[in-house]
Coordinates of C-alpha atoms in Angstrom, one line a residue:
Chain V
M1 CA 21.6 -14.3 -39.8
T2 CA 21.5 -16.3 -36.6
I3 CA 22.7 -15.8 -33.1
T4 CA 23.3 -19.0 -31.1
V5 CA 22.7 -19.1 -27.3
V6 CA 25.7 -20.8 -25.8
K7 CA 24.6 -20.2 -22.3
P8 CA 21.0 -18.8 -21.7
G9 CA 21.7 -16.7 -18.4
L10 CA 19.5 -16.5 -15.6
L11 CA 16.4 -15.3 -17.1
S12 CA 16.7 -13.9 -20.7
T13 CA 13.4 -12.9 -22.5
F14 CA 12.5 -10.6 -25.4
Q15 CA 10.6 -7.7 -24.6
D16 CA 9.6 -4.7 -26.3
L17 CA 7.5 -1.6 -24.9
G18 CA 4.6 -3.9 -24.0
R19 CA 1.3 -5.3 -25.4
F20 CA -1.4 -2.6 -25.6
G21 CA -5.0 -2.4 -26.7
H22 CA -6.0 -5.7 -25.0
Q23 CA -6.0 -5.0 -21.2
H24 CA -9.9 -5.2 -21.1
L25 CA -9.5 -8.9 -22.3
G26 CA -7.2 -9.6 -19.4
V27 CA -4.1 -9.5 -21.5
P28 CA -1.1 -8.2 -19.5
V29 CA 1.0 -5.4 -20.8
G30 CA 4.3 -6.9 -20.1
G31 CA 7.3 -5.5 -21.8
A32 CA 10.7 -4.2 -20.6
M33 CA 10.8 -4.0 -16.8
D34 CA 13.3 -0.9 -17.3
G35 CA 11.7 0.7 -20.2
R36 CA 14.3 3.6 -20.1
A37 CA 17.2 1.2 -20.5
H38 CA 15.3 -0.7 -23.3
R39 CA 14.8 2.5 -25.3
L40 CA 18.4 3.6 -24.8
A41 CA 19.7 0.3 -26.1
N42 CA 17.5 0.5 -29.1
L43 CA 18.4 4.1 -29.9
L44 CA 22.2 3.5 -29.6
A45 CA 21.8 0.4 -32.0
G46 CA 20.0 2.7 -34.5
N47 CA 16.8 1.0 -33.8
P48 CA 13.2 2.4 -33.4
E49 CA 12.3 2.4 -29.8
H50 CA 9.6 -0.3 -30.2
E51 CA 12.0 -2.9 -31.5
A52 CA 12.3 -6.0 -29.3
T53 CA 15.4 -6.3 -27.1
L54 CA 16.7 -9.1 -25.0
E55 CA 16.0 -8.4 -21.2
I56 CA 18.8 -10.0 -19.4
T57 CA 18.4 -10.6 -15.7
L58 CA 21.4 -10.7 -13.3
V59 CA 23.5 -13.4 -14.9
G60 CA 24.0 -12.6 -18.6
P61 CA 23.7 -15.1 -21.4
T62 CA 26.8 -16.1 -23.8
L63 CA 25.7 -15.5 -27.4
Q64 CA 27.6 -16.3 -30.6
F65 CA 26.9 -14.1 -33.7
H66 CA 26.9 -15.5 -37.0
S67 CA 26.8 -12.3 -39.0
A68 CA 28.2 -8.7 -38.8
G69 CA 26.0 -6.3 -36.9
C70 CA 25.9 -3.5 -34.5
I71 CA 24.7 -3.9 -31.0
A72 CA 24.2 -1.8 -27.9
I73 CA 23.6 -2.8 -24.2
S74 CA 22.0 -0.5 -21.5
G75 CA 20.7 -0.9 -17.9
A76 CA 22.6 -2.8 -15.3
Q77 CA 26.3 -3.1 -15.4
L78 CA 26.9 -6.8 -15.9
N79 CA 30.5 -6.5 -17.3
P80 CA 29.9 -7.5 -20.9
A81 CA 32.8 -8.7 -23.1
L82 CA 33.2 -9.4 -26.7
N83 CA 35.5 -12.3 -27.3
G84 CA 36.7 -12.0 -23.8
Q85 CA 37.6 -8.1 -24.1
P86 CA 35.4 -5.8 -22.0
V87 CA 33.0 -3.5 -23.8
P88 CA 31.1 -0.6 -22.5
N89 CA 27.3 -0.1 -21.9
N90 CA 25.6 2.7 -23.7
R91 CA 27.7 2.7 -26.9
P92 CA 27.0 1.3 -30.4
L93 CA 29.4 -1.8 -30.7
T94 CA 30.3 -3.5 -34.0
V95 CA 30.3 -7.4 -34.0
R96 CA 31.8 -9.8 -36.7
P97 CA 30.8 -13.2 -37.6
S98 CA 31.7 -15.7 -34.9
D99 CA 32.1 -13.1 -32.3
I100 CA 31.1 -14.2 -28.8
L101 CA 29.2 -11.9 -26.2
S102 CA 29.4 -12.9 -22.6
F103 CA 28.8 -11.2 -19.3
G104 CA 30.7 -11.4 -16.0
V105 CA 30.0 -10.4 -12.6
R106 CA 27.1 -8.0 -11.7
Q107 CA 28.5 -4.6 -10.7
S108 CA 25.3 -2.7 -10.3
G109 CA 21.8 -3.0 -11.3
L110 CA 19.7 -6.1 -12.2
R111 CA 18.5 -5.7 -15.7
A112 CA 20.4 -5.2 -18.8
Y113 CA 19.1 -4.8 -22.5
L114 CA 20.6 -6.0 -25.7
A115 CA 19.6 -4.4 -28.8
W116 CA 20.6 -5.8 -32.3
H117 CA 20.4 -3.3 -35.1
G118 CA 17.6 -4.3 -37.2
G119 CA 15.9 -6.2 -34.4
Y120 CA 15.3 -9.9 -33.9
V121 CA 13.0 -11.9 -36.0
L122 CA 10.0 -12.9 -33.5
P123 CA 6.4 -13.1 -34.8
P124 CA 4.3 -10.4 -33.0
V125 CA 1.3 -11.7 -30.7
L126 CA -1.5 -9.2 -30.4
G127 CA 0.8 -6.4 -31.8
S128 CA 3.8 -7.0 -29.5
R129 CA 7.1 -9.1 -29.4
S130 CA 7.0 -9.2 -25.6
T131 CA 7.3 -12.5 -23.8
A132 CA 4.2 -13.2 -21.7
L133 CA 5.9 -16.0 -19.6
R134 CA 2.6 -16.8 -17.5
S135 CA 0.5 -17.5 -20.5
G136 CA 3.5 -18.7 -22.8
M137 CA 3.0 -16.5 -25.8
G138 CA 5.1 -13.9 -27.6
G139 CA 8.8 -13.4 -27.7
F140 CA 10.8 -16.5 -28.4
Y141 CA 8.2 -19.2 -28.3
G142 CA 6.6 -17.7 -25.2
R143 CA 9.8 -18.6 -23.0
A144 CA 13.1 -17.6 -21.7
L145 CA 16.1 -18.7 -23.8
R146 CA 17.7 -22.1 -23.3
K147 CA 21.1 -23.4 -24.2
G148 CA 21.2 -24.3 -27.9
D149 CA 18.5 -21.7 -29.0
S150 CA 19.1 -20.3 -32.5
I151 CA 17.7 -16.6 -32.9
Q152 CA 17.1 -15.0 -36.2
A153 CA 18.5 -11.5 -36.4
G154 CA 16.4 -9.1 -38.5
A155 CA 19.1 -7.5 -40.3
A156 CA 23.0 -7.6 -40.8
L157 CA 25.8 -5.4 -42.0
H158 CA 28.5 -5.9 -44.8
S159 CA 31.5 -7.4 -43.1
E160 CA 33.8 -5.5 -45.3
Q161 CA 32.4 -2.1 -44.1
L162 CA 32.8 -3.0 -40.5
D163 CA 36.3 -1.3 -40.1
A164 CA 35.1 2.0 -41.6
L165 CA 31.9 2.0 -39.4
Q166 CA 33.9 1.1 -36.4
K167 CA 36.0 4.4 -36.9
Q168 CA 32.8 6.4 -37.5
L169 CA 31.4 4.9 -34.2
W170 CA 34.7 5.6 -32.5
N171 CA 34.2 9.4 -33.2
L172 CA 30.6 9.5 -32.3
K173 CA 30.0 11.5 -29.3
V174 CA 27.2 10.6 -27.4
Y175 CA 26.0 12.6 -24.2
L176 CA 23.5 11.0 -21.9
P177 CA 21.8 13.4 -19.8
A178 CA 21.1 12.6 -16.3
I179 CA 17.5 12.1 -16.8
L180 CA 18.1 9.2 -19.4
G181 CA 20.7 7.5 -17.0
L182 CA 20.0 5.7 -13.7
M183 CA 21.1 8.3 -11.2
P184 CA 21.1 6.6 -7.7
R185 CA 18.4 8.2 -5.7
Q186 CA 17.6 7.9 -2.1
S187 CA 14.0 7.1 -2.8
V188 CA 11.4 6.2 -5.2
R189 CA 9.1 9.1 -6.1
A190 CA 5.3 8.1 -5.8
T191 CA 1.9 9.8 -6.0
R192 CA -1.2 9.4 -3.8
G193 CA -4.0 7.5 -5.6
P194 CA -7.9 7.0 -5.5
Q195 CA -7.6 4.6 -2.6
T196 CA -5.0 6.2 -0.4
D197 CA -7.5 7.7 1.9
L198 CA -8.8 4.2 2.7
F199 CA -5.7 3.6 4.7
T200 CA -5.0 4.8 8.1
P201 CA -3.2 8.1 8.1
Q202 CA -0.3 6.5 10.1
S203 CA -0.1 3.8 7.4
V204 CA 0.1 6.5 4.5
T205 CA 2.8 8.4 6.6
G206 CA 4.6 5.0 7.3
F207 CA 4.6 4.3 3.6
F208 CA 6.3 7.5 2.7
S209 CA 8.8 7.5 5.5
S210 CA 9.7 3.9 6.2
E211 CA 12.5 1.6 4.7
F212 CA 11.1 -1.6 3.0
R213 CA 13.2 -4.7 2.0
I214 CA 12.7 -6.3 -1.4
S215 CA 11.7 -9.9 -0.7
T216 CA 13.3 -12.8 -2.7
D217 CA 9.7 -13.4 -4.1
S218 CA 10.0 -10.4 -6.3
E219 CA 9.9 -10.8 -10.1
R220 CA 8.4 -9.4 -13.3
M221 CA 4.7 -9.6 -11.8
G222 CA 5.6 -7.4 -8.9
Y223 CA 8.1 -6.6 -6.1
R224 CA 7.0 -7.9 -2.7
L225 CA 8.1 -5.6 0.1
F226 CA 8.8 -6.1 3.9
G227 CA 8.2 -3.4 6.2
P228 CA 5.9 -1.8 8.8
E229 CA 2.2 -3.1 8.4
L230 CA 0.0 -1.1 6.2
N231 CA -3.6 -1.0 7.4
L232 CA -6.9 -0.1 6.0
E233 CA -9.2 2.2 8.2
N234 CA -12.0 -0.4 7.6
T235 CA -11.6 -3.8 6.5
V236 CA -13.5 -3.7 3.3
E237 CA -13.7 -6.0 0.5
L238 CA -13.1 -4.0 -2.7
L239 CA -14.3 -4.6 -6.1
S240 CA -11.8 -5.4 -8.8
E241 CA -10.6 -2.6 -10.9
A242 CA -7.6 -2.0 -13.5
T243 CA -4.1 -1.7 -12.1
S244 CA -1.2 0.2 -13.5
F245 CA 2.6 -0.2 -13.8
G246 CA 3.9 0.9 -10.4
S247 CA 0.6 0.6 -8.5
V248 CA 1.5 -0.3 -5.0
Q249 CA -1.3 -2.7 -3.7
V250 CA -1.5 -3.9 0.0
P251 CA -3.0 -7.3 0.6
P252 CA -4.6 -8.2 3.9
D253 CA -1.1 -9.2 5.6
G254 CA -0.3 -5.5 5.3
Q255 CA 2.9 -5.9 3.2
P256 CA 2.9 -3.9 -0.1
I257 CA 3.5 -5.1 -3.6
V258 CA 4.7 -2.9 -6.4
L259 CA 3.0 -4.0 -9.6
M260 CA 5.4 -4.3 -12.3
A261 CA 5.4 -5.2 -16.1
D262 CA 3.7 -8.6 -16.0
R263 CA 1.1 -7.6 -13.3
Q264 CA -2.5 -8.9 -13.8
T265 CA -4.7 -6.3 -15.6
T266 CA -7.0 -6.0 -12.5
G267 CA -7.0 -6.6 -8.9
G268 CA -9.0 -6.1 -5.8
Y269 CA -6.6 -5.1 -3.2
A270 CA -6.3 -1.5 -2.0
K271 CA -3.6 0.5 -3.7
I272 CA -1.8 3.0 -1.2
A273 CA 0.4 4.8 -3.9
H274 CA 1.6 4.8 -7.3
V275 CA 5.3 4.9 -8.4
A276 CA 5.9 7.8 -10.8
T277 CA 6.7 6.5 -14.3
V278 CA 10.0 8.2 -14.1
D279 CA 11.2 6.1 -11.2
L280 CA 10.0 2.7 -12.4
P281 CA 13.6 2.1 -13.6
L282 CA 14.8 2.4 -10.0
V283 CA 12.5 -0.4 -9.0
A284 CA 13.3 -2.5 -12.0
Q285 CA 17.1 -2.2 -11.2
A286 CA 16.8 -3.0 -7.5
M287 CA 17.8 -6.5 -6.2
P288 CA 16.0 -8.6 -3.8
G289 CA 17.5 -7.9 -0.4
E290 CA 18.1 -4.3 -1.2
A291 CA 15.8 -1.4 0.5
L292 CA 13.5 1.0 -1.0
R293 CA 12.1 4.1 0.3
F294 CA 9.2 6.1 -1.0
T295 CA 8.7 9.8 -1.4
E296 CA 5.5 11.6 -1.9
I297 CA 5.3 14.0 -5.2
S298 CA 2.2 15.6 -6.7
L299 CA 0.7 14.2 -10.0
S300 CA 1.9 17.4 -11.9
Q301 CA 5.4 17.0 -10.7
A302 CA 5.3 13.3 -11.8
Q303 CA 4.0 14.4 -15.2
Q304 CA 6.6 16.9 -15.6
L305 CA 9.4 14.5 -14.8
D306 CA 7.8 12.0 -17.4
H307 CA 7.7 14.7 -19.8
Q308 CA 11.3 15.9 -19.3
R309 CA 12.3 12.4 -19.9
E310 CA 10.4 12.1 -23.1
E311 CA 11.8 15.3 -24.3
A312 CA 15.4 14.0 -23.5
F313 CA 14.7 10.9 -25.6
E314 CA 13.4 13.1 -28.5
R315 CA 16.7 15.1 -28.4
L316 CA 19.0 11.9 -28.1
Y317 CA 17.1 10.6 -31.2
Q318 CA 17.9 13.6 -33.2
T319 CA 21.5 13.5 -32.1
L320 CA 21.8 9.8 -33.2
K321 CA 20.6 10.7 -36.8
P322 CA 24.2 10.1 -38.2
L323 CA 24.4 6.9 -36.6
R324 CA 21.3 5.8 -38.2
Q325 CA 22.6 7.0 -41.5
W326 CA 25.9 5.1 -41.2
L327 CA 24.3 1.8 -40.2
Q328 CA 21.7 2.2 -43.0
A329 CA 24.7 2.7 -45.5
A330 CA 26.4 -0.4 -44.1
S331 CA 23.3 -2.6 -44.1
I332 CA 22.6 -5.8 -46.2
P333 CA 19.4 -5.2 -47.9
D334 CA 16.7 -7.3 -46.4
P335 CA 16.8 -10.7 -48.4
T336 CA 13.4 -11.5 -47.5
A337 CA 12.1 -8.3 -49.0
A338 CA 10.5 -9.2 -52.5
Chain X
M1 CA -11.3 15.3 -8.4
T2 CA -14.7 15.2 -9.4
V3 CA -15.7 16.3 -12.8
A4 CA -15.6 20.0 -12.6
G5 CA -18.8 21.7 -13.8
L6 CA -20.5 18.3 -13.8
A7 CA -21.8 18.1 -10.2
D8 CA -24.7 16.0 -11.4
S9 CA -22.4 13.3 -13.1
P10 CA -22.3 10.0 -11.2
W11 CA -18.6 9.7 -12.4
S12 CA -15.6 11.3 -10.9
I13 CA -12.2 11.3 -12.8
Q14 CA -9.4 10.2 -10.4
P15 CA -5.7 9.9 -11.5
Q16 CA -4.2 6.7 -10.9
G17 CA -0.4 7.4 -11.1
D18 CA 0.8 9.3 -14.2
R19 CA -0.4 7.1 -17.0
T20 CA -4.1 6.1 -16.0
L21 CA -7.2 8.0 -15.4
L22 CA -9.8 6.1 -13.4
L23 CA -13.4 7.1 -13.9
V24 CA -15.2 5.9 -10.7
H25 CA -18.9 5.5 -10.5
E26 CA -20.4 6.9 -7.3
C27 CA -22.1 3.3 -6.6
Q28 CA -18.8 1.8 -6.0
G29 CA -19.6 -0.3 -3.1
Q30 CA -21.5 -3.5 -4.3
A31 CA -21.4 -5.2 -7.4
S32 CA -24.6 -4.8 -9.5
V33 CA -25.3 -5.5 -13.0
D34 CA -26.8 -2.0 -13.3
T35 CA -23.5 -0.4 -12.5
G36 CA -21.7 -3.0 -14.5
K37 CA -23.6 -2.1 -17.7
K38 CA -23.0 1.7 -17.0
C39 CA -19.2 0.9 -16.8
A40 CA -19.5 -1.0 -20.2
A41 CA -21.6 1.7 -21.7
L42 CA -19.2 4.3 -20.8
A43 CA -16.2 2.3 -22.1
H44 CA -18.1 1.9 -25.4
A45 CA -18.7 5.6 -25.6
L46 CA -15.0 6.4 -24.9
R47 CA -13.8 4.0 -27.4
H48 CA -16.1 5.5 -30.0
A49 CA -14.7 9.0 -29.2
A50 CA -11.3 7.7 -30.1
I51 CA -9.3 10.2 -27.9
P52 CA -5.7 10.4 -28.9
G53 CA -3.2 9.0 -26.5
I54 CA -5.5 6.4 -24.9
T55 CA -4.1 2.9 -25.4
D56 CA -6.7 0.8 -23.2
I57 CA -10.0 1.2 -21.9
V58 CA -10.6 -1.3 -19.1
P59 CA -14.1 -1.4 -17.7
A60 CA -14.6 -3.2 -14.3
F61 CA -17.4 -3.4 -11.6
S62 CA -17.7 0.3 -10.9
T63 CA -14.8 1.9 -12.8
V64 CA -13.4 2.5 -16.2
A65 CA -9.6 2.9 -16.4
L66 CA -8.2 4.9 -19.3
H67 CA -4.6 4.1 -19.7
Y68 CA -2.7 6.7 -21.8
Q69 CA 0.8 7.3 -23.3
P70 CA 2.0 10.9 -23.3
T71 CA 4.1 10.2 -26.3
L72 CA 1.1 9.4 -28.3
F73 CA -0.4 12.8 -27.7
G74 CA -0.4 15.1 -30.7
A75 CA 1.5 18.2 -30.3
S76 CA -1.5 20.1 -29.2
T77 CA -2.7 17.5 -26.7
S78 CA -1.7 17.2 -23.1
I79 CA -3.0 15.7 -20.1
K80 CA -5.2 18.8 -19.5
S81 CA -6.7 18.4 -23.0
L82 CA -7.1 14.7 -22.3
S83 CA -9.4 15.4 -19.3
A84 CA -11.2 17.9 -21.4
Q85 CA -12.0 15.4 -23.9
V86 CA -13.1 13.0 -21.3
H87 CA -15.2 15.7 -19.7
K88 CA -16.8 16.0 -23.2
V89 CA -17.8 12.4 -23.4
L90 CA -19.2 12.4 -19.7
S91 CA -21.3 15.6 -20.3
A92 CA -22.7 14.3 -23.6
R93 CA -23.9 11.2 -21.8
L94 CA -25.7 13.6 -18.9
E95 CA -27.7 15.0 -21.6
G96 CA -29.2 11.9 -23.2
P97 CA -30.2 8.6 -22.2
D98 CA -27.6 5.8 -22.1
A99 CA -27.5 4.6 -25.7
P100 CA -28.1 0.6 -25.2
V101 CA -24.8 -1.0 -26.0
T102 CA -25.9 -4.1 -28.2
S103 CA -24.7 -7.0 -26.2
R104 CA -24.3 -10.4 -27.3
T105 CA -25.5 -13.7 -25.5
V106 CA -22.6 -16.3 -25.5
D107 CA -23.4 -20.0 -24.5
I108 CA -20.9 -21.6 -22.4
P109 CA -21.2 -25.3 -22.1
V110 CA -20.4 -26.5 -18.5
C111 CA -20.2 -30.0 -17.2
Y112 CA -21.3 -29.8 -13.5
G113 CA -20.0 -31.9 -10.6
G114 CA -18.2 -35.1 -10.6
Q115 CA -14.4 -34.8 -11.4
H116 CA -15.0 -31.5 -13.2
G117 CA -16.8 -29.8 -10.3
P118 CA -15.2 -31.2 -7.0
D119 CA -16.7 -28.4 -5.0
L120 CA -20.4 -28.6 -6.2
E121 CA -21.5 -30.6 -3.3
H122 CA -19.9 -28.4 -0.8
V123 CA -21.5 -25.3 -2.3
A124 CA -24.8 -27.2 -2.2
A125 CA -24.5 -28.1 1.4
H126 CA -23.4 -24.6 2.4
C127 CA -26.4 -23.2 0.4
Q128 CA -28.8 -25.6 1.9
L129 CA -29.7 -26.8 -1.6
S130 CA -29.3 -30.0 -3.7
S131 CA -26.7 -30.1 -6.3
A132 CA -29.3 -30.3 -8.9
E133 CA -30.7 -27.1 -7.5
V134 CA -27.4 -25.4 -7.5
I135 CA -27.1 -26.3 -11.2
Q136 CA -30.4 -25.0 -12.1
L137 CA -30.0 -21.6 -10.3
H138 CA -26.5 -21.3 -11.9
S139 CA -27.7 -22.1 -15.4
D140 CA -31.0 -20.5 -15.3
G141 CA -31.3 -17.4 -17.5
A142 CA -28.4 -15.2 -18.6
A143 CA -25.6 -13.8 -16.3
Y144 CA -23.5 -10.6 -17.2
V145 CA -19.8 -10.3 -18.0
F146 CA -18.5 -7.4 -15.8
M147 CA -15.0 -7.6 -16.9
L148 CA -12.1 -9.8 -17.8
G149 CA -9.0 -9.9 -15.7
F150 CA -6.5 -12.1 -13.8
A151 CA -5.7 -13.9 -17.0
P152 CA -6.2 -13.4 -20.7
G153 CA -9.9 -14.2 -21.6
A154 CA -10.8 -14.8 -17.8
P155 CA -14.3 -13.4 -17.1
Y156 CA -15.9 -12.2 -13.9
I157 CA -19.7 -13.1 -14.3
G158 CA -22.7 -12.3 -12.1
M159 CA -24.7 -11.8 -10.2
H160 CA -26.3 -15.1 -9.4
D161 CA -29.4 -15.9 -7.4
Q162 CA -29.2 -14.8 -3.8
R163 CA -29.3 -18.3 -2.8
L164 CA -26.0 -19.0 -4.3
D165 CA -24.0 -16.9 -1.8
I166 CA -20.7 -18.5 -0.5
A167 CA -17.5 -16.8 0.4
R168 CA -14.2 -17.8 -1.2
R169 CA -12.4 -21.0 0.1
N170 CA -10.1 -20.5 3.1
T171 CA -7.3 -22.1 1.3
P172 CA -6.9 -21.8 -2.5
R173 CA -6.2 -24.8 -4.4
L174 CA -2.8 -25.0 -6.1
A175 CA -3.7 -26.4 -9.5
L176 CA -7.0 -26.0 -11.0
P177 CA -7.3 -27.5 -14.6
A178 CA -7.9 -24.9 -17.4
G179 CA -11.5 -24.4 -18.2
S180 CA -12.5 -24.7 -14.4
V181 CA -15.9 -23.0 -13.7
A182 CA -15.8 -21.5 -10.0
M183 CA -18.2 -19.6 -7.9
A184 CA -18.0 -17.0 -4.8
N185 CA -19.9 -14.2 -3.7
R186 CA -22.7 -14.6 -6.3
Q187 CA -20.2 -14.5 -9.1
T188 CA -18.6 -17.0 -11.4
I189 CA -15.0 -16.9 -12.8
I190 CA -13.5 -19.3 -15.4
Y191 CA -9.9 -20.0 -15.2
P192 CA -8.8 -20.1 -18.8
N193 CA -5.4 -22.0 -17.9
A194 CA -4.4 -24.4 -15.1
S195 CA -3.6 -22.0 -12.3
P196 CA -4.1 -21.7 -8.4
G197 CA -7.6 -20.6 -7.4
G198 CA -9.6 -19.8 -4.3
W199 CA -13.1 -20.0 -5.9
H200 CA -15.3 -23.0 -5.4
V201 CA -15.1 -25.2 -8.7
I202 CA -18.5 -26.5 -9.5
G203 CA -17.8 -27.5 -13.1
A204 CA -15.7 -27.1 -16.1
T205 CA -16.0 -25.8 -19.6
P206 CA -14.3 -27.6 -22.7
L207 CA -14.2 -24.3 -24.4
S208 CA -10.8 -22.5 -25.0
L209 CA -11.6 -19.0 -23.7
F210 CA -8.5 -17.3 -25.3
D211 CA -6.5 -17.9 -28.2
A212 CA -4.0 -15.2 -29.3
S213 CA -4.1 -16.7 -32.9
R214 CA -7.9 -16.5 -33.3
E215 CA -10.0 -13.3 -34.1
P216 CA -11.2 -12.3 -31.7
A217 CA -8.8 -13.8 -29.3
A218 CA -11.1 -13.9 -26.3
V219 CA -14.7 -15.7 -26.5
L220 CA -16.2 -13.3 -24.0
Q221 CA -16.0 -9.6 -23.7
P222 CA -17.1 -7.1 -21.0
G223 CA -20.8 -6.5 -21.5
D224 CA -21.6 -9.7 -22.8
R225 CA -24.3 -12.0 -21.5
V226 CA -23.7 -15.6 -20.8
C227 CA -25.8 -18.6 -20.6
F228 CA -24.3 -21.6 -18.9
V229 CA -25.3 -24.7 -20.6
P230 CA -25.2 -28.0 -18.7
I231 CA -23.6 -30.9 -20.6
S232 CA -22.8 -34.4 -19.8
P233 CA -19.0 -35.8 -19.4
S234 CA -19.1 -37.4 -22.7
E235 CA -20.4 -34.2 -24.4
F236 CA -17.6 -32.5 -22.6
H237 CA -15.2 -35.0 -24.0
C238 CA -16.4 -34.7 -27.5
L239 CA -16.3 -30.8 -27.5
K240 CA -12.7 -30.9 -25.9
Q241 CA -11.6 -33.2 -28.7
A242 CA -13.2 -31.1 -31.3
Q243 CA -11.1 -28.1 -30.1
A244 CA -7.7 -30.0 -30.3

């Protein structure tokens, strides 16, 4: 049950929801940059949310499947095609042995997530299948995919049942509420933090009102932004402390960095604000060269939005119960199970 | 927000984004082993309390971060009750003395100077000491592991003798070998992997500080005491071979 990498794409790595429980040992969380799209892809492929997906960046890979299965793609619109025929994002899709999945020109977003029903066979490292590129561990041998790589699929479907399954999927109505999609927003919502008051009032106002351009230096560790200089009231050297996904730290040059999935677990730069979890996907899908603006919201607003998204995911999970039942019925039992 | 009803507590609970609570000690200015130990002790107590929804407890110099996942809260738990449970741990600690956290002392062999410590002489000159005196002050007694950060298994250790005070390098080096033992501001860090670095490299350890396939994965943990043990280049070589 393998998947062959015909072309690797720009940066294709396996990610799940991250590596938790070891940050006190300096182990970064990592995981999907757009956790929302990762979870969507999994649910639409009948997977639990924590299953690894392939995180695809800008230029997608070309993959050949050697078994029948069900996949789903969420996140950036990178014009996927199966055997040259365009296929939609956010739908469960059947694939047959020898089918080839490829991607075309990017239409919107930056990162897409490919889920395979049954997951990919990747040994977990410290409880996660996410790829820690910096330390070369986890995912597929701790690195991005290369041409010729062979990936083990975790499960396959009975080829003979695909036609019937396809009919069932065709009739499956999936409604994705706005909060699970990536609605374009004018600005990224963020909260003040413990160190916001270390900055000059003009800098804080400036942060929440100016446009920042995303530098080409931006990647999985953080997004470097160019904009008006943000200054501390007093130049103090701060003691290192834990960082969070979405923390906006400001080094001495006054240019903010939004800390993302592969951020180091601790840092000593002052943090001016923290991106609300609900808007992290907005940052994850923004391209170098594009602009970001920030809007201040309260912590309780941020938590309410986070909660609303969680409730929407729970409802979607319930709605997709028939999908999981059909896929279960069409699955080849795990040959590795004793 | 300071801990409501716990005006005497030296800790304040400050939200850092919507998935982290930062517990900040009032002595947050200068690094001190005393404050560091309080952070390790609080982290230990919080770990012991096993509050549902918390995935990571990260002690640092004067803070303890609680990373949480709302999806892991039970039906009856919420952010409010998470804070309430943290309150409970903090107020329990006000009432009694800090239970001593049994800490381990770990020996870290270090080959000082020469090719392993290209900055040793510079540090000595800056501190107006001989290289031998720097080694002696650095390896005398035990130092404290405040936290791990910047890379898996990478420790922040201190505080060294007052005489070993030197600011970071003006320009970081681009490629320090794995195991580099480097100093700045009376602290030591050890780079577990080859990486750029801005601290002064006075030696190297042959030990592999982190291995995900090992249990435990990291050689050092926050709260440990460290004894640096000077070794010779040939001992370094032997220990390094033994690891392979």
